[in-house]
Structures are given as structure tokens and as C-alpha cells.
Amino acid sequence: MANRNQEDKRNKLDEEPFSYDFSKDNKVFIYWHGKQVTILKGKESDRFLSRIKNSDQKEIQLIMAKVTGNFKHGNEKTSKKL
């Protein structure tokens, strides 16, 4: 749990911005604020579905954020030693 808090410091995933749907042909559609942002197929789709199977909602949000690449945008500040 501490690891999840470290990854979502601003608690943006509490707003549940991600959702997903899946089709009969084993495709997973991932949405961000209702807009489709990625499609998972084949082994990637199977892996996603198995990862979320026993996960809570916050963890599912984190998994979707990582899968879509909408997790870090490169504008996070890092501490620099002088």
C-alpha cells in the first residue's frame, strides 16, 4: 500500500479517471475521462485482465495509468544536489 501512495502522491487516481471495457475478440479498451486512449490485444490484453482480477479499484486505476503511459509526464521535479 505504501508503494501505491508513493506512486500517486497527489491522489489523482482517487477521482477514478480511467475506465475500461472489453470485447468478445479479447480486446481491452482503456478510457481516460471517457475518451478512448489505448487498446490492448492478445497477450497484453490477457495480462491486463489477469492483473486486475483480484485488485481493488485504486490498484486497477494505477495499472491502467501505467499501461497507457499516462503516469509520469516528465514534468515532475527531482531533487538535485548542488
PDB file of C-alpha atoms in Angstrom:
ATOM      1  CA  MET A   1       0.000   0.000   0.000  1.00  0.00           C
ATOM      2  CA  ALA A   2       2.837   2.395   0.768  1.00  0.00           C
ATOM      3  CA  ASN A   3       4.155   1.811  -2.739  1.00  0.00           C
ATOM      4  CA  ARG A   4       0.832   2.897  -4.279  1.00  0.00           C
ATOM      5  CA  ASN A   5       0.790   6.046  -2.160  1.00  0.00           C
ATOM      6  CA  GLN A   6       4.314   6.809  -3.327  1.00  0.00           C
ATOM      7  CA  GLU A   7       3.225   6.490  -6.961  1.00  0.00           C
ATOM      8  CA  ASP A   8       0.050   8.578  -6.623  1.00  0.00           C
ATOM      9  CA  LYS A   9       1.235  11.346  -4.312  1.00  0.00           C
ATOM     10  CA  ARG A  10      -1.443  13.814  -5.431  1.00  0.00           C
ATOM     11  CA  ASN A  11      -4.240  11.231  -5.163  1.00  0.00           C
ATOM     12  CA  LYS A  12      -5.365  11.847  -8.732  1.00  0.00           C
ATOM     13  CA  LEU A  13      -6.386   8.214  -9.094  1.00  0.00           C
ATOM     14  CA  ASP A  14      -8.957   8.657  -6.305  1.00  0.00           C
ATOM     15  CA  GLU A  15     -11.012  10.553  -8.895  1.00  0.00           C
ATOM     16  CA  GLU A  16     -11.054   7.343 -10.986  1.00  0.00           C
ATOM     17  CA  PRO A  17     -10.158   8.999 -14.307  1.00  0.00           C
ATOM     18  CA  PHE A  18      -9.658   5.636 -16.043  1.00  0.00           C
ATOM     19  CA  SER A  19     -12.210   3.071 -17.122  1.00  0.00           C
ATOM     20  CA  TYR A  20     -12.101   0.031 -19.355  1.00  0.00           C
ATOM     21  CA  ASP A  21     -14.281  -2.203 -21.465  1.00  0.00           C
ATOM     22  CA  PHE A  22     -13.536  -5.436 -23.268  1.00  0.00           C
ATOM     23  CA  SER A  23     -14.862  -7.071 -26.399  1.00  0.00           C
ATOM     24  CA  LYS A  24     -15.591 -10.663 -27.391  1.00  0.00           C
ATOM     25  CA  ASP A  25     -12.470 -10.786 -29.559  1.00  0.00           C
ATOM     26  CA  ASN A  26     -10.208 -10.308 -26.500  1.00  0.00           C
ATOM     27  CA  LYS A  27      -9.543  -6.590 -26.891  1.00  0.00           C
ATOM     28  CA  VAL A  28      -9.473  -4.244 -23.903  1.00  0.00           C
ATOM     29  CA  PHE A  29     -10.348  -0.591 -24.481  1.00  0.00           C
ATOM     30  CA  ILE A  30      -8.988   1.815 -21.870  1.00  0.00           C
ATOM     31  CA  TYR A  31     -10.574   5.237 -21.435  1.00  0.00           C
ATOM     32  CA  TRP A  32      -9.370   8.368 -19.648  1.00  0.00           C
ATOM     33  CA  HIS A  33     -12.211  10.706 -18.658  1.00  0.00           C
ATOM     34  CA  GLY A  34     -14.438   8.884 -21.141  1.00  0.00           C
ATOM     35  CA  LYS A  35     -12.070   9.239 -24.093  1.00  0.00           C
ATOM     36  CA  GLN A  36     -10.518   6.086 -25.541  1.00  0.00           C
ATOM     37  CA  VAL A  37      -6.755   6.284 -25.109  1.00  0.00           C
ATOM     38  CA  THR A  38      -5.482   2.779 -25.833  1.00  0.00           C
ATOM     39  CA  ILE A  39      -6.446  -0.700 -26.993  1.00  0.00           C
ATOM     40  CA  LEU A  40      -4.822  -3.845 -25.639  1.00  0.00           C
ATOM     41  CA  LYS A  41      -4.817  -7.026 -27.742  1.00  0.00           C
ATOM     42  CA  GLY A  42      -3.612 -10.594 -27.412  1.00  0.00           C
ATOM     43  CA  LYS A  43      -1.168 -11.387 -24.627  1.00  0.00           C
ATOM     44  CA  GLU A  44      -1.154  -7.772 -23.449  1.00  0.00           C
ATOM     45  CA  SER A  45      -4.927  -7.939 -23.014  1.00  0.00           C
ATOM     46  CA  ASP A  46      -4.729 -11.287 -21.196  1.00  0.00           C
ATOM     47  CA  ARG A  47      -2.047  -9.968 -18.864  1.00  0.00           C
ATOM     48  CA  PHE A  48      -4.074  -6.841 -18.060  1.00  0.00           C
ATOM     49  CA  LEU A  49      -7.229  -8.827 -17.280  1.00  0.00           C
ATOM     50  CA  SER A  50      -5.344 -11.251 -15.032  1.00  0.00           C
ATOM     51  CA  ARG A  51      -3.651  -8.363 -13.165  1.00  0.00           C
ATOM     52  CA  ILE A  52      -6.918  -6.587 -12.387  1.00  0.00           C
ATOM     53  CA  LYS A  53      -8.821  -9.753 -11.481  1.00  0.00           C
ATOM     54  CA  ASN A  54      -8.078  -9.602  -7.737  1.00  0.00           C
ATOM     55  CA  SER A  55      -7.183  -5.910  -7.447  1.00  0.00           C
ATOM     56  CA  ASP A  56      -9.037  -3.143  -5.664  1.00  0.00           C
ATOM     57  CA  GLN A  57     -10.282  -0.100  -7.583  1.00  0.00           C
ATOM     58  CA  LYS A  58      -7.300   2.114  -6.696  1.00  0.00           C
ATOM     59  CA  GLU A  59      -4.854  -0.549  -7.855  1.00  0.00           C
ATOM     60  CA  ILE A  60      -6.820  -1.021 -11.092  1.00  0.00           C
ATOM     61  CA  GLN A  61      -6.566   2.741 -11.690  1.00  0.00           C
ATOM     62  CA  LEU A  62      -2.803   2.554 -11.164  1.00  0.00           C
ATOM     63  CA  ILE A  63      -2.463  -0.400 -13.550  1.00  0.00           C
ATOM     64  CA  MET A  64      -4.412   1.467 -16.246  1.00  0.00           C
ATOM     65  CA  ALA A  65      -2.313   4.597 -15.714  1.00  0.00           C
ATOM     66  CA  LYS A  66       0.862   2.592 -16.223  1.00  0.00           C
ATOM     67  CA  VAL A  67      -0.474   0.697 -19.248  1.00  0.00           C
ATOM     68  CA  THR A  68      -1.497   3.901 -21.006  1.00  0.00           C
ATOM     69  CA  GLY A  69       1.724   5.710 -20.184  1.00  0.00           C
ATOM     70  CA  ASN A  70      -0.370   8.420 -18.531  1.00  0.00           C
ATOM     71  CA  PHE A  71       1.521   8.093 -15.315  1.00  0.00           C
ATOM     72  CA  LYS A  72       4.561  10.336 -15.486  1.00  0.00           C
ATOM     73  CA  HIS A  73       4.772  13.199 -17.905  1.00  0.00           C
ATOM     74  CA  GLY A  74       8.370  14.234 -17.367  1.00  0.00           C
ATOM     75  CA  ASN A  75       7.483  17.419 -15.532  1.00  0.00           C
ATOM     76  CA  GLU A  76       7.954  16.006 -12.051  1.00  0.00           C
ATOM     77  CA  LYS A  77      10.617  17.796 -10.090  1.00  0.00           C
ATOM     78  CA  THR A  78      13.503  15.784  -8.795  1.00  0.00           C
ATOM     79  CA  SER A  79      15.814  16.872  -6.048  1.00  0.00           C
ATOM     80  CA  LYS A  80      19.246  17.859  -7.268  1.00  0.00           C
ATOM     81  CA  LYS A  81      22.317  18.062  -5.118  1.00  0.00           C
ATOM     82  CA  LEU A  82      24.469  21.095  -5.711  1.00  0.00           C
TER      83      LEU A  82
END
